[in-house]
Structures are given as structure tokens and as C-alpha cells.
Tab-separated table of N, CA, C and O in Angstrom:
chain	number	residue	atom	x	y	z
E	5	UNK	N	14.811	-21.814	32.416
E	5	UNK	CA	13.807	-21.379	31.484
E	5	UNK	C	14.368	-20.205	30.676
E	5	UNK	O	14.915	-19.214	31.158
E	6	UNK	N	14.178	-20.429	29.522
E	6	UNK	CA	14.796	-19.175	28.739
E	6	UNK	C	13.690	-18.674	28.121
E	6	UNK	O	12.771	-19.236	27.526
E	7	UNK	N	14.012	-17.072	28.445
E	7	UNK	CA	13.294	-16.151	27.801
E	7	UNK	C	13.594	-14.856	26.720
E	7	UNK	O	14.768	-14.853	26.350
E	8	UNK	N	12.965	-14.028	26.286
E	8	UNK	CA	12.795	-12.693	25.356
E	8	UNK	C	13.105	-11.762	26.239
E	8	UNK	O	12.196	-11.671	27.063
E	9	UNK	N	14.102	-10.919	26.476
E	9	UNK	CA	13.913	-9.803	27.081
E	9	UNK	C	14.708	-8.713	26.237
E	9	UNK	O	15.658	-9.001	25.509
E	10	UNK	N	14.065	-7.061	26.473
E	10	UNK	CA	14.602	-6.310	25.719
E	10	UNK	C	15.973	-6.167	27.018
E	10	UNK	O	16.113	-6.441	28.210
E	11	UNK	N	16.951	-5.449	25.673
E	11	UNK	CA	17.969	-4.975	26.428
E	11	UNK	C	18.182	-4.168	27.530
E	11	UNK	O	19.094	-4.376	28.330
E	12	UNK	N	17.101	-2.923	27.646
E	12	UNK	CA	16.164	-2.320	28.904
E	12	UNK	C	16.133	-3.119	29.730
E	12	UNK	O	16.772	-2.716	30.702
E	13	UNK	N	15.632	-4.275	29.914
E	13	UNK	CA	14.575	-5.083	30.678
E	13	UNK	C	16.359	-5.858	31.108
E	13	UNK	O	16.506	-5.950	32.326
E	14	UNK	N	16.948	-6.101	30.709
E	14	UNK	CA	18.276	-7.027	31.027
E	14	UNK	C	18.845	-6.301	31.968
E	14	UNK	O	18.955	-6.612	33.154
E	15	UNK	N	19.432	-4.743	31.132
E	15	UNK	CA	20.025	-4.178	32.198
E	15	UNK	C	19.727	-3.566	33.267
E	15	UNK	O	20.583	-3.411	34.138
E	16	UNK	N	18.554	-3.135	33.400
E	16	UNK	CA	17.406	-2.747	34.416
E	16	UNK	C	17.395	-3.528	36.108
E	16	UNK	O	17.477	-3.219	37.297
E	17	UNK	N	17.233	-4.722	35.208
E	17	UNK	CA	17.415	-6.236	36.483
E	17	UNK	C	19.248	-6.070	36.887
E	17	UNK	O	19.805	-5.971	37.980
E	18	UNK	N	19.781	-6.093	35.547
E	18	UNK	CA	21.591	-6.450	36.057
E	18	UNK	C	21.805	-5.330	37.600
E	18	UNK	O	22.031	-5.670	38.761
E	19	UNK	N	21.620	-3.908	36.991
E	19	UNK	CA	22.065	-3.015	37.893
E	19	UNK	C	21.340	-2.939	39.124
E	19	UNK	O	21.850	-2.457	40.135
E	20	UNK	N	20.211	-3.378	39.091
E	20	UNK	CA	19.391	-3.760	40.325
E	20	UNK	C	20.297	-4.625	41.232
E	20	UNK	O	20.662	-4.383	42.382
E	21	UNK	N	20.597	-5.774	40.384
E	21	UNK	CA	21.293	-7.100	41.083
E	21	UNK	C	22.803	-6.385	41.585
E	21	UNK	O	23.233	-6.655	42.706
E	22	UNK	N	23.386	-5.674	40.881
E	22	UNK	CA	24.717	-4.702	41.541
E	22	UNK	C	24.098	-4.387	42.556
E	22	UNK	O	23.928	-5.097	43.548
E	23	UNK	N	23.486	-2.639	42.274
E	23	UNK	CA	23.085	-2.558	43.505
E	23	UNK	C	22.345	-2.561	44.565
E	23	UNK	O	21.773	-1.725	45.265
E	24	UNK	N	22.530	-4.112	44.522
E	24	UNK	CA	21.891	-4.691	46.210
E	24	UNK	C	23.153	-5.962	46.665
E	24	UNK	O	23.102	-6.962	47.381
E	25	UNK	N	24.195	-5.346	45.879
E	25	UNK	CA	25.018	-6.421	46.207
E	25	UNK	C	24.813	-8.506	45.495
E	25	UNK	O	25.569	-9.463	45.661
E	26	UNK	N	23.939	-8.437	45.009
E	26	UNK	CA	23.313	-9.874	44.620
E	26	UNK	C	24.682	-10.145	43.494
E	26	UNK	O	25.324	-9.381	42.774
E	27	UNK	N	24.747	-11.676	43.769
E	27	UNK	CA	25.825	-11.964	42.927
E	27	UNK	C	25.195	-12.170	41.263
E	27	UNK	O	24.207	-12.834	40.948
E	28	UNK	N	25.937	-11.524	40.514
E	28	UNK	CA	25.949	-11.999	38.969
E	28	UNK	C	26.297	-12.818	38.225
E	28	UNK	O	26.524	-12.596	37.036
E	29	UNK	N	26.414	-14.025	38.834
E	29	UNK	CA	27.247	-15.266	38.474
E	29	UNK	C	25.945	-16.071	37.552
E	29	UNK	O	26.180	-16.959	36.733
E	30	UNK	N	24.359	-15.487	37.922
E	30	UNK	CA	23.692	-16.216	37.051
E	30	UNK	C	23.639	-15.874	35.455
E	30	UNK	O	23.492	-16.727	34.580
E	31	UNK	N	23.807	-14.271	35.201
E	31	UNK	CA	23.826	-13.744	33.679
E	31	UNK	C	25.142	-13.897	33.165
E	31	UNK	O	25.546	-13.228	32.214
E	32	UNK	N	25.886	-14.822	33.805
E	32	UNK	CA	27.162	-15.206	32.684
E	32	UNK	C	27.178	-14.756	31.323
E	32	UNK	O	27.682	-13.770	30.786
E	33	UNK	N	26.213	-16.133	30.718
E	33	UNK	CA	26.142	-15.935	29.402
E	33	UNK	C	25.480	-15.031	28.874
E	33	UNK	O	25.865	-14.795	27.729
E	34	UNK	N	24.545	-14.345	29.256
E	34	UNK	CA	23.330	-13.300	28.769
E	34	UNK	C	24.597	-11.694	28.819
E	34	UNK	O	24.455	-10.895	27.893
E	35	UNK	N	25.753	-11.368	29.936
E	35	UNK	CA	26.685	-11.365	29.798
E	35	UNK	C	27.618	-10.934	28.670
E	35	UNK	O	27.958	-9.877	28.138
E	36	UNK	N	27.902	-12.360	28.537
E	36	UNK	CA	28.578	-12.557	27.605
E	36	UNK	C	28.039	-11.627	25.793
E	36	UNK	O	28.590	-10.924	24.945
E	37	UNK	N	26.685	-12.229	26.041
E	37	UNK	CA	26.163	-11.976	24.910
E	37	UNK	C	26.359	-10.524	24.636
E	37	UNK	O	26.857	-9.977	23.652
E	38	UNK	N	25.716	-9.886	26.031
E	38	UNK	CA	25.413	-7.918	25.734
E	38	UNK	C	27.151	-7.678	25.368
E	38	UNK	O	27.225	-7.045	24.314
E	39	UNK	N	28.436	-7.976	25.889
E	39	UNK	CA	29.119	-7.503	25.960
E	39	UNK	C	29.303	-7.636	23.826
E	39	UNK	O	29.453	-6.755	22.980
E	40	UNK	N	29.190	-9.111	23.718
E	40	UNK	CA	29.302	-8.805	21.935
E	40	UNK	C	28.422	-8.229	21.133
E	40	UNK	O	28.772	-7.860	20.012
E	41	UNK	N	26.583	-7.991	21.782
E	41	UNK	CA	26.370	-7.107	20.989
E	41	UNK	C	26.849	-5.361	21.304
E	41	UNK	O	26.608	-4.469	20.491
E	42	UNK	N	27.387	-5.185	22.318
E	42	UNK	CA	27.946	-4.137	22.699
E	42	UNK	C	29.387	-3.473	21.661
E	42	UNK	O	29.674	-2.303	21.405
E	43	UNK	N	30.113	-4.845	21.221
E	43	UNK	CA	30.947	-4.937	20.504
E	43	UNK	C	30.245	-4.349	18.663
E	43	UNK	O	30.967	-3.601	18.005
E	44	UNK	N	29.272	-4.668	18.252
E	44	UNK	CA	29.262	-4.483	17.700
E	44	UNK	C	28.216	-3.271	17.141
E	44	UNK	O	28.244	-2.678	16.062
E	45	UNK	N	27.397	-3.144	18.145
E	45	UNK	CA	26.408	-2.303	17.769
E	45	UNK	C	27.154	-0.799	18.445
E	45	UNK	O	26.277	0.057	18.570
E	46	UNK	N	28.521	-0.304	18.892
E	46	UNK	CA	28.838	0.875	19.939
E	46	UNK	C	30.214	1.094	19.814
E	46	UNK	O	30.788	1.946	20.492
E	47	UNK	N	30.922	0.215	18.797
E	47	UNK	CA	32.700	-0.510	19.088
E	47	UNK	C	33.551	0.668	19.122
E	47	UNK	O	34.705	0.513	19.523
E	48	UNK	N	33.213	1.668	18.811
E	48	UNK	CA	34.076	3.241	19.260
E	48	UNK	C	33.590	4.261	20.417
E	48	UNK	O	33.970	5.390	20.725
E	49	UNK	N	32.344	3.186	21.061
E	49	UNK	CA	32.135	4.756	22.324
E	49	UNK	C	32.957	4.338	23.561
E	49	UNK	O	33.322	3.240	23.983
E	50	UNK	N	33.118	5.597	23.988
E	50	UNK	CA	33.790	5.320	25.040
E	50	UNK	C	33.356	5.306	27.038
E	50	UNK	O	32.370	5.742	27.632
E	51	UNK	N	33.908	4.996	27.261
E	51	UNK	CA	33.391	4.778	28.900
E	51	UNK	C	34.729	5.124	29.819
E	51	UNK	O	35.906	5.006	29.478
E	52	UNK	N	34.239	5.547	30.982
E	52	UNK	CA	35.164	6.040	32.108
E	52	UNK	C	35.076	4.791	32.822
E	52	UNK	O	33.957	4.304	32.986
E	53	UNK	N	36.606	3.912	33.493
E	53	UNK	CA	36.580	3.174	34.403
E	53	UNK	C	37.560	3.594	35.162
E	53	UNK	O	38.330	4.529	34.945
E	54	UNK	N	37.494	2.580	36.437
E	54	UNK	CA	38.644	2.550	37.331
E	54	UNK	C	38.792	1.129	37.427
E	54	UNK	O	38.181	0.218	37.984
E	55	UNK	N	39.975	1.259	36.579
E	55	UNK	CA	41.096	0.237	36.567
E	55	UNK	C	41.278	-0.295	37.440
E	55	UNK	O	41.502	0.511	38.343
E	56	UNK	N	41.340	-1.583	37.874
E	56	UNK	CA	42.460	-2.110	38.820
E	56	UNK	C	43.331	-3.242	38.056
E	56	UNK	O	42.929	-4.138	37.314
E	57	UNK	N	44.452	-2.972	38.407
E	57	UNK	CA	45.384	-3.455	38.275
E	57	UNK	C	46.274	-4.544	39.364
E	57	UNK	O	47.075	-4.227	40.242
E	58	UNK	N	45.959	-5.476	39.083
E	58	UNK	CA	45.716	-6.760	40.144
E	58	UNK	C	47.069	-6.531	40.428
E	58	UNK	O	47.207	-6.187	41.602
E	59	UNK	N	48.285	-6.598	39.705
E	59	UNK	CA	49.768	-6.260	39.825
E	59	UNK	C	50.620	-5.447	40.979
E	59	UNK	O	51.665	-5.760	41.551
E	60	UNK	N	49.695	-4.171	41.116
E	60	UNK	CA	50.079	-3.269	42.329
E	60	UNK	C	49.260	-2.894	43.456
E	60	UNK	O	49.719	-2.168	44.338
């Protein structure tokens, strides 16, 4: 069933679903999507990660 949700309301549920451990394999595409409007509505802010580097 597809629905309307604000971007609030998406990531609200996502980080919920982190943390409790629940897998994210269902917002693939929804996903997909935030990451391109992320791309375009933010494309110079920046964020702190920790890398991993599958290599070492």
C-alpha cells in the first residue's frame, strides 16, 4: 500500500526501526528516494561518519 508521508514522519519511523535493531530492507526505495532528495535539496552540507573500509 502506498502512502503520503512527510519527511518527519519517514525519518521518525526509519530511526525508530535502527534503533531497535529492525531490519531496513523494507524502505529500500523510499531510501533511495530521501537520499536524492537529500542530493538535491542539502548537496554541500556536511555530516560526520565512520567509515569503514571493507579493505582493512
Amino acid at each position: 500500500m502506498k502512502r503520503e508521508v512527510t519527511i518527519r514522519e519517514f525519518v521518525a519511523d526509519l530511526l525508530d526501526r535502527i534503533d531497535k535493531a529492525k531490519t531496513i530492507d523494507c524502505c529500500r526505495e523510499e531510501l533511495k528516494t530521501l537520499a536524492r532528495l537529500a542530493v538535491q535539496k542539502m548537496p554541500d552540507e556536511k555530516i560526520i561518519i565512520d567509515w569503514k573500509d571493507p579493505g582493512h
